[in-house]
Coordinates of C-alpha atoms in Angstrom, one line a residue:
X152 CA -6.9 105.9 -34.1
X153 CA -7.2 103.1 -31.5
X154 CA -8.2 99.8 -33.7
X155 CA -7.7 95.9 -32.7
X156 CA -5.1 94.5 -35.0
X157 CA -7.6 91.9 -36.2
X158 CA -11.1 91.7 -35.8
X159 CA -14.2 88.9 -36.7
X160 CA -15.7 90.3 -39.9
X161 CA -19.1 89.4 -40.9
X162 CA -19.9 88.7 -44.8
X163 CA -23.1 88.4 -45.8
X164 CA -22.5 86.0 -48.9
X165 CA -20.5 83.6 -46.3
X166 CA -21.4 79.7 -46.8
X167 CA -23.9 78.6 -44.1
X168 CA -23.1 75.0 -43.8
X169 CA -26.1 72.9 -42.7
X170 CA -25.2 70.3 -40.3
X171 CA -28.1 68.6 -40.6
X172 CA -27.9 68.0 -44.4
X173 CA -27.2 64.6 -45.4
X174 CA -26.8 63.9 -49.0
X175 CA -26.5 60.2 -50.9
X176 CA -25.3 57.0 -49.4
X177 CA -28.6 55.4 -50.3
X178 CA -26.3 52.3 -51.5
X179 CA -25.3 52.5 -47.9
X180 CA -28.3 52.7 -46.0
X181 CA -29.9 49.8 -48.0
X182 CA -26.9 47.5 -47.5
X183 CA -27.1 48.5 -43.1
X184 CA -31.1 48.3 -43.5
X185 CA -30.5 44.3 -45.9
X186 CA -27.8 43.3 -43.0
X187 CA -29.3 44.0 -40.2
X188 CA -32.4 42.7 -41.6
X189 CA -31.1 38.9 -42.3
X190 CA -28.8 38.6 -39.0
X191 CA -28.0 34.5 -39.7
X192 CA -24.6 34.5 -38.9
X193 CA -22.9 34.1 -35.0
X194 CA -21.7 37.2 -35.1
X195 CA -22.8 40.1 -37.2
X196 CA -20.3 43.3 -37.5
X197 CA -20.6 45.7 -40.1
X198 CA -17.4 48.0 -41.2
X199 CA -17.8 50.9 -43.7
X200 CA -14.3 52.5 -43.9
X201 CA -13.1 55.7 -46.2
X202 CA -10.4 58.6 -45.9
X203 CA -11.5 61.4 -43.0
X204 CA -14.0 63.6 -44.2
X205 CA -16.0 61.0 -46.0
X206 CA -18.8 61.2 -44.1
X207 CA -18.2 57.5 -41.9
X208 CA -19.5 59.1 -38.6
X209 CA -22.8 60.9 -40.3
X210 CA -23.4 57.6 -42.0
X211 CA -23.1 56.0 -38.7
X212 CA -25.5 58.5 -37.0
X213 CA -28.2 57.7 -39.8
X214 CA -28.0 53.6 -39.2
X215 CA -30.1 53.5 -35.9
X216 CA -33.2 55.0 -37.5
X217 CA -33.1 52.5 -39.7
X218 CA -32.3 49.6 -37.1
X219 CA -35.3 51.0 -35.3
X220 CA -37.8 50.4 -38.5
X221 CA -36.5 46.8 -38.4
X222 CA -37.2 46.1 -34.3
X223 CA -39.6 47.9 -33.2
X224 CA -38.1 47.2 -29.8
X225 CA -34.1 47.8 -29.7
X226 CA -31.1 48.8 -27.0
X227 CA -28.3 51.2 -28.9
X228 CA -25.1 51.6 -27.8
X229 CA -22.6 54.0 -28.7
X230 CA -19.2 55.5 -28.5
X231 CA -16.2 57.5 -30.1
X232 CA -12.5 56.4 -29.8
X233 CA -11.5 59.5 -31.0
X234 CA -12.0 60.0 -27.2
X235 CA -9.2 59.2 -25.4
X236 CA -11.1 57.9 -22.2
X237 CA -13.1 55.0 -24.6
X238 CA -9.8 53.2 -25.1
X239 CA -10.3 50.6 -23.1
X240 CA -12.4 47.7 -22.0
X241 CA -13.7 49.1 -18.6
X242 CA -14.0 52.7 -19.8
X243 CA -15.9 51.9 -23.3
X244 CA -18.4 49.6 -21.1
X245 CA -19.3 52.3 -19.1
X246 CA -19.7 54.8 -21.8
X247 CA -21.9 51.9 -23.6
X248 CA -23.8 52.2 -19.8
X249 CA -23.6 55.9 -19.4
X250 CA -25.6 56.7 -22.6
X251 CA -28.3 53.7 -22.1
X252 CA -29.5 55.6 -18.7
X253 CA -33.0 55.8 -18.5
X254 CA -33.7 53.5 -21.3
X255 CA -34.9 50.1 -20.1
X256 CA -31.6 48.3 -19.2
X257 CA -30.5 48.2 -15.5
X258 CA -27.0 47.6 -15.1
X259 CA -27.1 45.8 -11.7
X260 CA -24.4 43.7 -12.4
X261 CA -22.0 45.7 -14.2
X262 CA -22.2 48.1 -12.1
X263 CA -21.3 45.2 -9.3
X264 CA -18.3 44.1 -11.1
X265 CA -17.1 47.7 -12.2
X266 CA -17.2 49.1 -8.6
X267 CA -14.8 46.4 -7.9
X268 CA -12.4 46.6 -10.9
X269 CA -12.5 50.1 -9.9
X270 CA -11.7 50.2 -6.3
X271 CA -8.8 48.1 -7.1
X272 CA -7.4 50.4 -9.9
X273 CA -7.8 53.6 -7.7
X274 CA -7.0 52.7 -4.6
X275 CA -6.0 54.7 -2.6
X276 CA -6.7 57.4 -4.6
X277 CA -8.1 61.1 -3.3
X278 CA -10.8 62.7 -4.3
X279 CA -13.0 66.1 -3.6
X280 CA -16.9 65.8 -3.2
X281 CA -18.4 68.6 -5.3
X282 CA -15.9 70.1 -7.7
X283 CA -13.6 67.0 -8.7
X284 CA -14.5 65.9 -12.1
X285 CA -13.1 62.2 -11.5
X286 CA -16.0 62.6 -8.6
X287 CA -18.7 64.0 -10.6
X288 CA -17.6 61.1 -13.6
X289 CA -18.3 58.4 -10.9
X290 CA -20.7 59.2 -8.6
X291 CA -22.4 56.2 -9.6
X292 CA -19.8 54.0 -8.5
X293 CA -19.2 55.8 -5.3
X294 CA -22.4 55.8 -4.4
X295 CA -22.8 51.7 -5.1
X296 CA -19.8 51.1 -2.8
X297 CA -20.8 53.6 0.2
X298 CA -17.0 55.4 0.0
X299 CA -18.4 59.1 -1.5
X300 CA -18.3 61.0 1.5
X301 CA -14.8 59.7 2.6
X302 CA -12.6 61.4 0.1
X303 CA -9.9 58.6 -0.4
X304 CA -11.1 54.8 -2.4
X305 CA -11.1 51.9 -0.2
X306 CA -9.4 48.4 -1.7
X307 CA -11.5 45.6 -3.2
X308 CA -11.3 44.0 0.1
X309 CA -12.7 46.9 2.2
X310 CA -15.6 46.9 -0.2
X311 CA -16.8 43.3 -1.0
X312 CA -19.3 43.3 2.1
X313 CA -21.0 46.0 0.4
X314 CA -20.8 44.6 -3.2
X315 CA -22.4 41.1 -2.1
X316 CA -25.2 43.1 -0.3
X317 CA -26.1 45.2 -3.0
X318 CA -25.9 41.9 -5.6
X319 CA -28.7 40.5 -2.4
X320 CA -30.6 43.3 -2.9
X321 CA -30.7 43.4 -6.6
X322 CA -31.5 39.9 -6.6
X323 CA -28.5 38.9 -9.5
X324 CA -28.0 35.0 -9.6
X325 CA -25.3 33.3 -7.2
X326 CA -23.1 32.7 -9.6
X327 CA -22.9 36.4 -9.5
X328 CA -22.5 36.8 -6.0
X329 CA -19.7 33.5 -6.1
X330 CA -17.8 35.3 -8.9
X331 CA -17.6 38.9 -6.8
X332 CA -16.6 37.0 -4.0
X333 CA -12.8 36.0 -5.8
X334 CA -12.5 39.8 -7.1
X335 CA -9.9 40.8 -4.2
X336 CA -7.5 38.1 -5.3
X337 CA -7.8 38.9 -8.7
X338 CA -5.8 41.0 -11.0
X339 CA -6.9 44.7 -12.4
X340 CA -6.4 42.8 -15.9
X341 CA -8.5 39.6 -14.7
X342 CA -11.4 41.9 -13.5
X343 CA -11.4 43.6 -15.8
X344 CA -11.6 40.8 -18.7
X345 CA -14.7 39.8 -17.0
X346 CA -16.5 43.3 -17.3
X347 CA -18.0 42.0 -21.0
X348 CA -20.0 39.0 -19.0
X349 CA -21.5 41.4 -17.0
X350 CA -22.4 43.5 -19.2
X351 CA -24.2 40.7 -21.3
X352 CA -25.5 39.5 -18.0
X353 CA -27.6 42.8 -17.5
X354 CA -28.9 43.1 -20.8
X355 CA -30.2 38.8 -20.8
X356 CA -32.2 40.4 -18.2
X357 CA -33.5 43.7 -19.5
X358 CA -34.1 40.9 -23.2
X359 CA -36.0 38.4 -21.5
X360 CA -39.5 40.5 -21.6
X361 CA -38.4 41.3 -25.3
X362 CA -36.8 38.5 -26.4
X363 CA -37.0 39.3 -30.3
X364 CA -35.6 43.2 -29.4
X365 CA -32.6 44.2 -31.5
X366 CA -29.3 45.6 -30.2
X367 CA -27.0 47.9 -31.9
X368 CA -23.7 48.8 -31.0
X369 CA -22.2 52.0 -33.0
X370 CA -18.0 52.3 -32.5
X371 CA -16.8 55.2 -34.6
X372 CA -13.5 56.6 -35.4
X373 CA -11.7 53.2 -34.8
X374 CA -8.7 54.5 -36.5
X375 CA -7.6 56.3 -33.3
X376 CA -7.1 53.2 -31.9
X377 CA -4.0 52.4 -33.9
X378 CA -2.8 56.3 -35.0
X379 CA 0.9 56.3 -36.1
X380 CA 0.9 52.9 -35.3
X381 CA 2.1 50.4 -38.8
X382 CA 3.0 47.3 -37.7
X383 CA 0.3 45.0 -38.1
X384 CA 0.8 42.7 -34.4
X385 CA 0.9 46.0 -33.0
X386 CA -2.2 47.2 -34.4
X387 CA -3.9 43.4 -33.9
X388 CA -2.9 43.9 -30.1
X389 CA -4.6 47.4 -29.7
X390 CA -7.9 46.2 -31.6
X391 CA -8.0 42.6 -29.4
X392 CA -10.1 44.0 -26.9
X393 CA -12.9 45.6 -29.1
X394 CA -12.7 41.6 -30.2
X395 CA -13.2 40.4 -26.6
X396 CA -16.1 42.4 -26.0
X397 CA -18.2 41.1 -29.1
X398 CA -16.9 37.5 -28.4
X399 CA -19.3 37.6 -25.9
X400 CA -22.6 38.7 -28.3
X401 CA -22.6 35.1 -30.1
X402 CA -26.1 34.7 -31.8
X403 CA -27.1 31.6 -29.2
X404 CA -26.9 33.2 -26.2
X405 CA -28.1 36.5 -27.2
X406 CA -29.9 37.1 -30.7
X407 CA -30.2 40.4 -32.8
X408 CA -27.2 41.8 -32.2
X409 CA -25.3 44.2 -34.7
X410 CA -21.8 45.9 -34.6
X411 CA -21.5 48.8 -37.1
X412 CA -18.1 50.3 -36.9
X413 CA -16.5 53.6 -38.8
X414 CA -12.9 53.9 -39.1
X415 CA -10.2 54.7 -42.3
X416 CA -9.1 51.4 -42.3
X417 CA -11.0 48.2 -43.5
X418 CA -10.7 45.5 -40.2
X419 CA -8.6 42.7 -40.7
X420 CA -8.5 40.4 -37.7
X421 CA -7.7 37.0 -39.7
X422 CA -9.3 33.9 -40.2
X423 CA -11.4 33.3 -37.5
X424 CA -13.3 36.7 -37.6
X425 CA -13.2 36.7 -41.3
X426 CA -16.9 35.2 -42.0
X427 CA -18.1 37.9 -39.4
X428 CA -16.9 40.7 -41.0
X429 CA -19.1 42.9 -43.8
X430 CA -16.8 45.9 -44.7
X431 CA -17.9 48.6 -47.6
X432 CA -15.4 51.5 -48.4
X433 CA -17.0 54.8 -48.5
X434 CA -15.7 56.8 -51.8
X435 CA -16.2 60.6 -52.6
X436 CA -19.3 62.1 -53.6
X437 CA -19.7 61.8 -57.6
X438 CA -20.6 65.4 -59.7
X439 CA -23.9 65.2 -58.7
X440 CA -24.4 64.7 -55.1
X441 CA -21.3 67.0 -54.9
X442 CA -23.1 69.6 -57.1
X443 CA -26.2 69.4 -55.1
X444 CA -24.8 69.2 -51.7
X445 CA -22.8 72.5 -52.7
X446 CA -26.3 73.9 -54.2
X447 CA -28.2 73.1 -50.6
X448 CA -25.3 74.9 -49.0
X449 CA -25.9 78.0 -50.8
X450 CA -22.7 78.0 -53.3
X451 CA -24.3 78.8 -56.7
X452 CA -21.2 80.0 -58.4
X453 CA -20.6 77.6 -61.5
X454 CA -16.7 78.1 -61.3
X455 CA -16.6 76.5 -57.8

């Protein structure tokens, strides 16, 4: 008899999980809904850590609902650095970009200062129109910078003509326009530290019709930031940037603002940030969430 050696079998009394089930953290919700409610201090970051599996990054997916009751006008921002391409300053930016489109914040100048930053870091580089996924990822920038239909990236020098007209034509402040100007001299690292004030720059402007509109930032899985890694200046190095990127959220120059972050690990970045900081540790479910989150999922058998 001709047979696969293994096949899929189908059991009728298998679980059936529901992903959308969420069950308890109410003590959770109410401390997010409390903090985010009473944002006094200059900056406001939020840290609920736990083992993996706790339920950090479905807690996290549950908090801008609530932000949302609070401001009835808001700008959320999210990203996972589980995902390797989030790891640093330039690429969690444009991921914080990437998943505002359509939303009501125009990223002008951002997009200004990233076109540079990134002709200087690819330079050179090749590239195919229609079926290179490094294309496709930023067809944005290309467009911005008039280089798509070339195939190789031009340097920051080739491109600042056509960085200071666009800036003309979105009408960004001169300081803008004076800044992009000292780009070709500057470093990949220097650009690149100046991405955050862009970034802030855009959303002043998309603020200033709703001055009182909240902003929440969501960072989960900041673990992977630091995995295998013990030594604590090690692990203080690989977080700094995250830190350079709120620096620039201080409640006086732009209100409302909330970090919630999700990672196995409560933060610790010393004295300074220490006032900043609200952590809560997650813990496992006790008998009777367990028992009814097992009961929703179908598992009725007392022994289990």
């Amino acid at each position: 008899m001709i047979e696969p050696k293994f096949q899929f079998k189908k059991d009728s009394n298998s679980i059936i999980l529901n992903e959308d089930l969420f069950i308890d953290r109410h003590g959770e919700q109410t401390l997010f809904r409390d903090f985010a409610s009473h944002l006094s201090k200059d900056y406001n970051i939020i840290m609920f850590y736990g083992i993996g599996g706790v339920g950090k990054s479905r807690l996290l997916s549950r908090l801008q609902p609530i932000f949302t009751e609070i401001y009835s006008d808001y700008f959320s921002f999210h990203a996972d650095l589980e995902d390797v391409n989030n790891r640093t300053i330039g690429e969690l930016l444009l991921q914080f970009v990437e998943n505002q489109k359509g939303r009501g914040v125009k990223f002008d100048a951002f997009n200004l200062a990233y076109a540079s930053y990134f002709s200087k870091k690819y330079a050179g580089k090749k590239y195919g129109r229609t079926a290179d996924k490094f294309a496709r990822k930023y067809e944005t920038i290309f467009n911005l910078i008039g280089i798509f239909d070339n195939g190789c990236i031009g340097t920051a020098v080739d491109i600042v003509e056509h960085l200071l007209a666009y800036a003309r034509n979105k009408r960004l402040d001169k300081f803008i326009t004076e800044d992009v100007k000292t780009f070709p001299s500057l470093t990949i690292t220097e650009i690149e530290s100046r991405l955050p004030a862009y970034f802030l720059y855009d959303i002043q402007r998309a603020k200033a019709s709703a001055p009182e509109a909240g902003i929440l930032f969501t960072i989960d899985s900041f673990e992977a930031l630091n995995v295998s890694q013990s030594e604590s200046i090690h692990r203080w190095r690989n977080e700094a940037w995250v830190q350079d990127i709120i620096a620039n959220f201080h409640k006086d120059i732009i209100g409302n603002c909330v970090f919630a972050i999700t990672g196995r690990d409560r933060l610790d970045w010393g004295k300074d940030w220490e006032p900043y900081i609200t952590t809560h540790q997650l813990r496992d479910f006790n008998r009777y969430w367990s028992r009814e989150y097992l009961e929703e999922c179908r598992i009725k058998d007392e022994k289990i």
